[in-house]
Every structure is written in structure tokens, then in C-alpha cells.
Amino acid sequence: MDLQALIDEIAEDLLRVEDRGQVANYIPELAKIDARKFAIAIATLDGASYSTGDAREPFSIQSISKVFALALALGKVGDGLWNRVRREPSGSAFNSIVQLEHEHGIPRNPFINAGAIVVADVILAGHQPREAIGEILRFVRVAANDDTIRINPAVSRSEQEAGFRNAALANYMRSFGNIKNPVEMTLGVYFHQCAVEMTCIQLAQAGLFLANGGRDPTTGISVISADRARRINALMLTCGHYDGSGDFAFKVGLPGKSGVGGGILAVVPGRASIAVWSPGLNRQGNSLLGTRALELIAQRTNWSVFGP
Ligand code: GLU
């Protein structure tokens, strides 16, 4: 299979699509992004990489950062994390607050905002926010094997200023004792991790360890155990696209995590890692054309966790 020809063809076909979804506008800094941006990058376990479109342009990875933060938090506290966040699909929006009341401040999973805020709180324990943020950034840089990756301060500030929902979630969980640090510090960590910027090429590289039993095939570094990599993939498949997770599993058939910046990271266990970027979102807050691109890649390569 000529992967380069495949992604070039998909990019060309999707260029003509008129409906590109809505760019996220609740974070003012993200609303400025050109909806016509589009990129695909694939990194394979044998060290090859393929890319097309704006694949060298950094974008806000937003909730895709939740995957790296989860891996880091599990490394710190192990399975004890599951006392503070569960592992069930939420079936509700990324920033929903209603479930939290019924479930006594324990979020459904680490990929909805409430769960990711708990994960940020775990990473923050015993540190200053600056150190925790540095640790997350370091993890991403090691995974991507690229020290140039940075956090965009304008985006984190923009989120901080507009983050009323996330502040509500964090305060609500704090009232149940499930946020241990001062709420503004935990939120500071969370907003900064969401403001990490990466290109599709960097992101595809950073996802490779999840396709390869926790070990980065290019550097040989063991990032996490094989067991954890499998479980993170399971959570990406069941919870990676909020209440669009079932549809993503149905259409694409691969573990994936989306972000409101329009990026999606998808993992093909044993084969490859794929990053796509198209800023327009569907109703569930997932990249519209990014999902379509992954669907086409999966269809034409027969890559799926559900069989050939
Ligand atoms: N930073 C975003 C928020 O907290 C992340 C949401 C997302 O990417 O889905 O609202």
C-alpha cells in the first residue's frame, strides 16, 4: 500500500468538501484559526513517516493532551487513579456537569473535562503548577522525540479567561473532596496542558508508543508498560470522542482521541499512529473532516482493531 499516495488523494478529495463544521468559538484564541487548514501524518512502526497538507504547522492539541497526561498520572500513582476517575463512556458532552452530581464527584472517565481535571490534580500533587506543567510538556517532548514542542501562552490565557464551565466542574468536584489542590492551581495545569501546540508530524510520532506496546520504536525508550498502553487504547476507543465515541468506533474502528482544536490522534496497534487536523468540528466537538479522513484511511488500508 502506497500510504503517501493514499493520504495525498484523501486530502485532495476533502479539499472540495464545503461543510467543514464549526471552529470552536468558546475559546476566543481558537476561534481565530482558518477552517481550511488540513493535514494528515502517519508514522509507522518501521520508522517511516508520511504527511500531507499543513502537517508542519503547529495547532492546539487541546484534549489530545489528556492521553499523555493520563499516561503520566498512571506512572505516578498506578491503579490508585481509578479510585478518583472511572472508566466508562459518558454519553454526554465533554464539559457536562449533570453526571457528576449523581456520581458523587467521581468523573466517568479521564477524557471528559472533569476526568482530565482530576488527572491534572494528580500530576500536581506535591508540586508547584509550573513543575507539573513542565512535567507534562517533558513527557510529550520525549514521546515525540522533539524538544521544540511548546505551550502557547495566549491559548492558555484565553482558556483561563473563558473557562467558567471548567471552573464549575473543578469546584464541584472539590466539594466532594475529589480535587485536592487549590482549584485555580489545578485548572492552571489543565489549561496549560490543553494549550500544547504540535504539528501533525510531531503528534503522529508522539502516538507511536501506544501502537507499540508502550515502547517508542524509533528511540527504543519504554514510555509506559505494554499493559498500560493497551488500557489507554481501550479508553481511547470507548471514551476518546465524548458522546461521539460509539460512532467513531463504528466508522473508524481504531482507538482515537480528539481535541477542540480540530486534531485527532488515532492508534493502529502493531502498525502505526495517525494524526489528522481540520479545525471545523461536528456537533459532538470532534473534527468533522478529520474523522472523515480517518474513516477513509481505515477503509482503504483495512486497518481496524476489529479484524481485517
Ligand atoms: N481545553 C478544552 C476545554 O477544556 C478541551 C476540550 C476539548 O479539546 O475537547 O474546554
GROMACS .gro file of C-alpha atoms and ligand atoms in nm:
model
  318
    1MET     CA    1   0.000   0.000   0.000
    2ASP     CA    2   0.139   0.338  -0.105
    3LEU     CA    3   0.047   0.539   0.207
    4GLN     CA    4   0.178   0.866   0.066
    5ALA     CA    5  -0.041   0.838  -0.245
    6LEU     CA    6  -0.335   0.737  -0.025
    7ILE     CA    7  -0.321   1.040   0.206
    8ASP     CA    8  -0.250   1.280  -0.084
    9GLU     CA    9  -0.560   1.151  -0.257
   10ILE     CA   10  -0.776   1.179   0.056
   11ALA     CA   11  -0.651   1.534   0.119
   12GLU     CA   12  -0.735   1.631  -0.238
   13ASP     CA   13  -1.083   1.481  -0.220
   14LEU     CA   14  -1.162   1.650   0.110
   15LEU     CA   15  -1.039   1.987  -0.017
   16ARG     CA   16  -1.359   2.009  -0.220
   17VAL     CA   17  -1.593   1.947   0.073
   18GLU     CA   18  -1.794   2.260   0.153
   19ASP     CA   19  -1.924   2.171   0.500
   20ARG     CA   20  -1.618   2.176   0.723
   21GLY     CA   21  -1.804   2.207   1.055
   22GLN     CA   22  -1.770   2.488   1.309
   23VAL     CA   23  -1.439   2.608   1.452
   24ALA     CA   24  -1.459   2.610   1.835
   25ASN     CA   25  -1.551   2.961   1.942
   26TYR     CA   26  -1.588   2.930   2.319
   27ILE     CA   27  -1.209   2.969   2.348
   28PRO     CA   28  -1.155   3.307   2.172
   29GLU     CA   29  -0.796   3.225   2.069
   30LEU     CA   30  -0.912   2.908   1.886
   31ALA     CA   31  -1.189   3.095   1.702
   32LYS     CA   32  -0.920   3.276   1.501
   33ILE     CA   33  -0.798   2.960   1.325
   34ASP     CA   34  -0.857   2.926   0.949
   35ALA     CA   35  -1.116   2.650   0.894
   36ARG     CA   36  -0.949   2.550   0.565
   37LYS     CA   37  -0.636   2.415   0.735
   38PHE     CA   38  -0.598   2.044   0.679
   39ALA     CA   39  -0.328   1.790   0.748
   40ILE     CA   40  -0.263   1.418   0.781
   41ALA     CA   41   0.052   1.249   0.911
   42ILE     CA   42   0.118   0.877   0.954
   43ALA     CA   43   0.416   0.731   1.141
   44THR     CA   44   0.467   0.356   1.108
   45LEU     CA   45   0.646   0.124   1.350
   46ASP     CA   46   0.921   0.057   1.097
   47GLY     CA   47   1.027   0.422   1.121
   48ALA     CA   48   0.866   0.554   0.803
   49SER     CA   49   0.655   0.869   0.805
   50TYR     CA   50   0.414   1.018   0.556
   51SER     CA   51   0.240   1.353   0.560
   52THR     CA   52   0.025   1.583   0.351
   53GLY     CA   53  -0.126   1.932   0.371
   54ASP     CA   54  -0.042   2.163   0.663
   55ALA     CA   55   0.136   1.883   0.850
   56ARG     CA   56   0.424   2.108   0.961
   57GLU     CA   57   0.200   2.375   1.111
   58PRO     CA   58   0.157   2.361   1.491
   59PHE     CA   59  -0.200   2.361   1.621
   60SER     CA   60  -0.356   2.348   1.968
   61ILE     CA   61  -0.378   1.980   2.065
   62GLN     CA   62  -0.635   2.059   2.338
   63SER     CA   63  -0.795   1.738   2.467
   64ILE     CA   64  -0.548   1.512   2.287
   65SER     CA   65  -0.316   1.616   2.573
   66LYS     CA   66  -0.543   1.413   2.803
   67VAL     CA   67  -0.388   1.093   2.663
   68PHE     CA   68  -0.035   1.198   2.760
   69ALA     CA   69  -0.147   1.334   3.097
   70LEU     CA   70  -0.324   1.005   3.172
   71ALA     CA   71  -0.011   0.803   3.089
   72LEU     CA   72   0.193   1.031   3.315
   73ALA     CA   73  -0.057   1.016   3.605
   74LEU     CA   74  -0.076   0.635   3.586
   75GLY     CA   75   0.303   0.627   3.605
   76LYS     CA   76   0.284   0.834   3.924
   77VAL     CA   77   0.001   0.673   4.120
   78GLY     CA   78  -0.067   0.349   3.932
   79ASP     CA   79  -0.409   0.191   3.951
   80GLY     CA   80  -0.497   0.405   4.255
   81LEU     CA   81  -0.601   0.662   3.994
   82TRP     CA   82  -0.916   0.457   3.931
   83ASN     CA   83  -1.047   0.545   4.277
   84ARG     CA   84  -1.081   0.904   4.159
   85VAL     CA   85  -1.193   0.861   3.800
   86ARG     CA   86  -1.386   0.580   3.635
   87ARG     CA   87  -1.351   0.406   3.300
   88GLU     CA   88  -1.697   0.425   3.146
   89PRO     CA   89  -1.810   0.615   2.836
   90SER     CA   90  -2.005   0.921   2.945
   91GLY     CA   91  -2.267   0.952   2.673
   92SER     CA   92  -2.271   1.324   2.741
   93ALA     CA   93  -2.088   1.638   2.628
   94PHE     CA   94  -1.721   1.699   2.703
   95ASN     CA   95  -1.796   1.963   2.964
   96SER     CA   96  -2.117   1.820   3.113
   97ILE     CA   97  -2.179   1.873   3.483
   98VAL     CA   98  -2.503   1.676   3.542
   99GLN     CA   99  -2.350   1.329   3.574
  100LEU     CA  100  -2.112   1.448   3.843
  101GLU     CA  101  -2.393   1.508   4.089
  102HIS     CA  102  -2.534   1.157   4.053
  103GLU     CA  103  -2.188   1.006   4.072
  104HIS     CA  104  -2.066   1.198   4.376
  105GLY     CA  105  -1.792   1.395   4.208
  106ILE     CA  106  -1.619   1.093   4.050
  107PRO     CA  107  -1.597   1.160   3.675
  108ARG     CA  108  -1.695   0.891   3.427
  109ASN     CA  109  -1.357   0.873   3.252
  110PRO     CA  110  -1.023   1.057   3.220
  111PHE     CA  111  -1.108   1.202   2.877
  112ILE     CA  112  -1.410   1.415   2.962
  113ASN     CA  113  -1.307   1.752   3.106
  114ALA     CA  114  -1.398   1.662   3.466
  115GLY     CA  115  -1.185   1.346   3.449
  116ALA     CA  116  -0.892   1.527   3.291
  117ILE     CA  117  -0.907   1.794   3.562
  118VAL     CA  118  -0.876   1.515   3.823
  119VAL     CA  119  -0.579   1.375   3.631
  120ALA     CA  120  -0.417   1.721   3.630
  121ASP     CA  121  -0.478   1.739   4.007
  122VAL     CA  122  -0.296   1.404   4.049
  123ILE     CA  123   0.003   1.527   3.846
  124LEU     CA  124   0.010   1.848   4.050
  125ALA     CA  125   0.025   1.669   4.390
  126GLY     CA  126   0.337   1.772   4.578
  127HIS     CA  127   0.448   2.018   4.308
  128GLN     CA  128   0.413   2.378   4.208
  129PRO     CA  129   0.191   2.424   3.898
  130ARG     CA  130   0.498   2.530   3.698
  131GLU     CA  131   0.670   2.198   3.775
  132ALA     CA  132   0.361   1.992   3.690
  133ILE     CA  133   0.319   2.176   3.360
  134GLY     CA  134   0.689   2.122   3.288
  135GLU     CA  135   0.649   1.753   3.357
  136ILE     CA  136   0.360   1.717   3.112
  137LEU     CA  137   0.549   1.910   2.845
  138ARG     CA  138   0.857   1.693   2.902
  139PHE     CA  139   0.650   1.378   2.864
  140VAL     CA  140   0.509   1.499   2.532
  141ARG     CA  141   0.855   1.602   2.410
  142VAL     CA  142   1.001   1.262   2.495
  143ALA     CA  143   0.710   1.082   2.326
  144ALA     CA  144   0.750   1.296   2.014
  145ASN     CA  145   1.128   1.286   2.039
  146ASP     CA  146   1.122   1.661   1.978
  147ASP     CA  147   1.232   1.933   2.220
  148THR     CA  148   1.088   2.218   2.019
  149ILE     CA  149   0.727   2.147   2.124
  150ARG     CA  150   0.585   2.433   2.329
  151ILE     CA  151   0.280   2.567   2.507
  152ASN     CA  152   0.104   2.867   2.353
  153PRO     CA  153   0.057   3.116   2.639
  154ALA     CA  154  -0.210   3.314   2.451
  155VAL     CA  155  -0.424   2.998   2.427
  156SER     CA  156  -0.386   2.902   2.793
  157ARG     CA  157  -0.470   3.259   2.895
  158SER     CA  158  -0.770   3.262   2.665
  159GLU     CA  159  -0.896   2.936   2.822
  160GLN     CA  160  -0.835   3.066   3.171
  161GLU     CA  161  -1.040   3.377   3.095
  162ALA     CA  162  -1.326   3.186   2.935
  163GLY     CA  163  -1.309   2.868   3.143
  164PHE     CA  164  -1.622   2.917   3.353
  165ARG     CA  165  -1.751   2.565   3.289
  166ASN     CA  166  -1.422   2.402   3.376
  167ALA     CA  167  -1.402   2.614   3.691
  168ALA     CA  168  -1.754   2.498   3.781
  169LEU     CA  169  -1.656   2.133   3.727
  170ALA     CA  170  -1.340   2.168   3.936
  171ASN     CA  171  -1.516   2.348   4.221
  172TYR     CA  172  -1.796   2.095   4.220
  173MET     CA  173  -1.552   1.804   4.243
  174ARG     CA  174  -1.359   1.986   4.513
  175SER     CA  175  -1.679   1.993   4.720
  176PHE     CA  176  -1.675   1.610   4.706
  177GLY     CA  177  -1.307   1.606   4.803
  178ASN     CA  178  -1.201   1.477   4.459
  179ILE     CA  179  -0.982   1.781   4.385
  180LYS     CA  180  -0.706   1.803   4.645
  181ASN     CA  181  -0.515   2.115   4.540
  182PRO     CA  182  -0.647   2.472   4.525
  183VAL     CA  183  -0.887   2.475   4.229
  184GLU     CA  184  -0.713   2.762   4.047
  185MET     CA  185  -0.380   2.576   4.059
  186THR     CA  186  -0.527   2.252   3.921
  187LEU     CA  187  -0.708   2.446   3.648
  188GLY     CA  188  -0.384   2.628   3.566
  189VAL     CA  189  -0.217   2.293   3.498
  190TYR     CA  190  -0.514   2.172   3.293
  191PHE     CA  191  -0.537   2.490   3.079
  192HIS     CA  192  -0.164   2.480   3.005
  193GLN     CA  193  -0.166   2.114   2.903
  194CYS     CA  194  -0.455   2.186   2.663
  195ALA     CA  195  -0.252   2.472   2.511
  196VAL     CA  196   0.035   2.246   2.398
  197GLU     CA  197   0.092   2.302   2.027
  198MET     CA  198   0.210   2.031   1.792
  199THR     CA  199   0.223   1.962   1.421
  200CYS     CA  200   0.056   1.651   1.280
  201ILE     CA  201   0.403   1.507   1.213
  202GLN     CA  202   0.503   1.553   1.579
  203LEU     CA  203   0.171   1.417   1.703
  204ALA     CA  204   0.185   1.103   1.488
  205GLN     CA  205   0.536   1.038   1.620
  206ALA     CA  206   0.421   1.101   1.979
  207GLY     CA  207   0.146   0.839   1.947
  208LEU     CA  208   0.375   0.560   1.828
  209PHE     CA  209   0.442   0.420   2.176
  210LEU     CA  210   0.070   0.344   2.208
  211ALA     CA  211   0.084   0.140   1.887
  212ASN     CA  212   0.393  -0.044   2.003
  213GLY     CA  213   0.324  -0.185   2.350
  214GLY     CA  214   0.439   0.130   2.529
  215ARG     CA  215   0.782   0.147   2.367
  216ASP     CA  216   0.886   0.416   2.118
  217PRO     CA  217   1.009   0.213   1.820
  218THR     CA  218   1.232   0.495   1.693
  219THR     CA  219   1.426   0.562   2.013
  220GLY     CA  220   1.374   0.226   2.190
  221ILE     CA  221   1.263   0.417   2.502
  222SER     CA  222   0.999   0.236   2.710
  223VAL     CA  223   0.748   0.514   2.779
  224ILE     CA  224   0.490   0.302   2.967
  225SER     CA  225   0.428  -0.071   3.017
  226ALA     CA  226   0.259  -0.275   2.742
  227ASP     CA  227  -0.031  -0.342   2.976
  228ARG     CA  228  -0.094   0.032   3.029
  229ALA     CA  229  -0.064   0.106   2.658
  230ARG     CA  230  -0.336  -0.150   2.587
  231ARG     CA  231  -0.561   0.002   2.850
  232ILE     CA  232  -0.512   0.358   2.733
  233ASN     CA  233  -0.602   0.239   2.384
  234ALA     CA  234  -0.918   0.077   2.525
  235LEU     CA  235  -1.017   0.406   2.688
  236MET     CA  236  -0.943   0.600   2.369
  237LEU     CA  237  -1.170   0.364   2.177
  238THR     CA  238  -1.458   0.380   2.425
  239CYS     CA  239  -1.426   0.739   2.553
  240GLY     CA  240  -1.195   0.932   2.317
  241HIS     CA  241  -1.468   1.122   2.131
  242TYR     CA  242  -1.710   1.216   2.409
  243ASP     CA  243  -2.065   1.120   2.314
  244GLY     CA  244  -1.943   1.060   1.958
  245SER     CA  245  -1.721   0.770   2.072
  246GLY     CA  246  -1.955   0.494   1.957
  247ASP     CA  247  -1.990   0.646   1.614
  248PHE     CA  248  -1.612   0.692   1.582
  249ALA     CA  249  -1.554   0.326   1.677
  250PHE     CA  250  -1.819   0.223   1.425
  251LYS     CA  251  -1.683   0.434   1.139
  252VAL     CA  252  -1.308   0.424   1.202
  253GLY     CA  253  -1.258   0.120   1.425
  254LEU     CA  254  -0.941   0.250   1.591
  255PRO     CA  255  -0.861   0.400   1.932
  256GLY     CA  256  -0.863   0.777   1.890
  257LYS     CA  257  -0.862   1.099   2.088
  258SER     CA  258  -0.996   1.426   1.956
  259GLY     CA  259  -0.941   1.786   2.065
  260VAL     CA  260  -1.148   2.101   2.005
  261GLY     CA  261  -0.850   2.243   1.815
  262GLY     CA  262  -0.961   2.004   1.538
  263GLY     CA  263  -0.690   1.742   1.583
  264ILE     CA  264  -0.738   1.368   1.625
  265LEU     CA  265  -0.473   1.113   1.721
  266ALA     CA  266  -0.555   0.755   1.616
  267VAL     CA  267  -0.362   0.442   1.707
  268VAL     CA  268  -0.326   0.135   1.486
  269PRO     CA  269  -0.187  -0.125   1.732
  270GLY     CA  270   0.112  -0.310   1.591
  271ARG     CA  271   0.131  -0.085   1.286
  272ALA     CA  272   0.112   0.292   1.304
  273SER     CA  273   0.000   0.616   1.461
  274ILE     CA  274  -0.205   0.870   1.264
  275ALA     CA  275  -0.262   1.241   1.331
  276VAL     CA  276  -0.515   1.450   1.142
  277TRP     CA  277  -0.608   1.816   1.169
  278SER     CA  278  -0.906   2.009   1.037
  279PRO     CA  279  -1.032   2.281   1.275
  280GLY     CA  280  -1.405   2.260   1.194
  281LEU     CA  281  -1.596   2.046   1.444
  282ASN     CA  282  -1.912   1.836   1.432
  283ARG     CA  283  -2.189   1.866   1.692
  284GLN     CA  284  -2.006   1.649   1.944
  285GLY     CA  285  -1.698   1.872   1.928
  286ASN     CA  286  -1.487   1.637   1.715
  287SER     CA  287  -1.313   1.734   1.390
  288LEU     CA  288  -1.562   1.680   1.106
  289LEU     CA  289  -1.319   1.627   0.818
  290GLY     CA  290  -1.056   1.476   1.046
  291THR     CA  291  -1.299   1.197   1.131
  292ARG     CA  292  -1.385   1.157   0.763
  293ALA     CA  293  -1.016   1.137   0.672
  294LEU     CA  294  -0.956   0.864   0.932
  295GLU     CA  295  -1.260   0.676   0.811
  296LEU     CA  296  -1.122   0.677   0.456
  297ILE     CA  297  -0.773   0.573   0.571
  298ALA     CA  298  -0.917   0.285   0.776
  299GLN     CA  299  -1.139   0.175   0.488
  300ARG     CA  300  -0.863   0.172   0.229
  301THR     CA  301  -0.590   0.019   0.446
  302ASN     CA  302  -0.823  -0.225   0.625
  303TRP     CA  303  -0.665  -0.104   0.950
  304SER     CA  304  -0.903  -0.182   1.238
  305VAL     CA  305  -0.887  -0.327   1.587
  306PHE     CA  306  -1.194  -0.535   1.500
  307GLY     CA  307  -1.036  -0.760   1.239
  308PRO     CA  308  -0.912  -0.736   0.882
  309GLU     N1  309  -0.946   2.287   2.668
  309GLU     C1  310  -1.074   2.239   2.624
  309GLU     C2  311  -1.175   2.262   2.733
  309GLU     O1  312  -1.144   2.239   2.846
  309GLU     C3  313  -1.061   2.096   2.589
  309GLU     C4  314  -1.183   2.038   2.526
  309GLU     C5  315  -1.150   1.952   2.407
  309GLU     O2  316  -1.047   1.964   2.345
  309GLU     O3  317  -1.236   1.868   2.371
  309GLU     O4  318  -1.285   2.303   2.711
   0.00000   0.00000   0.00000
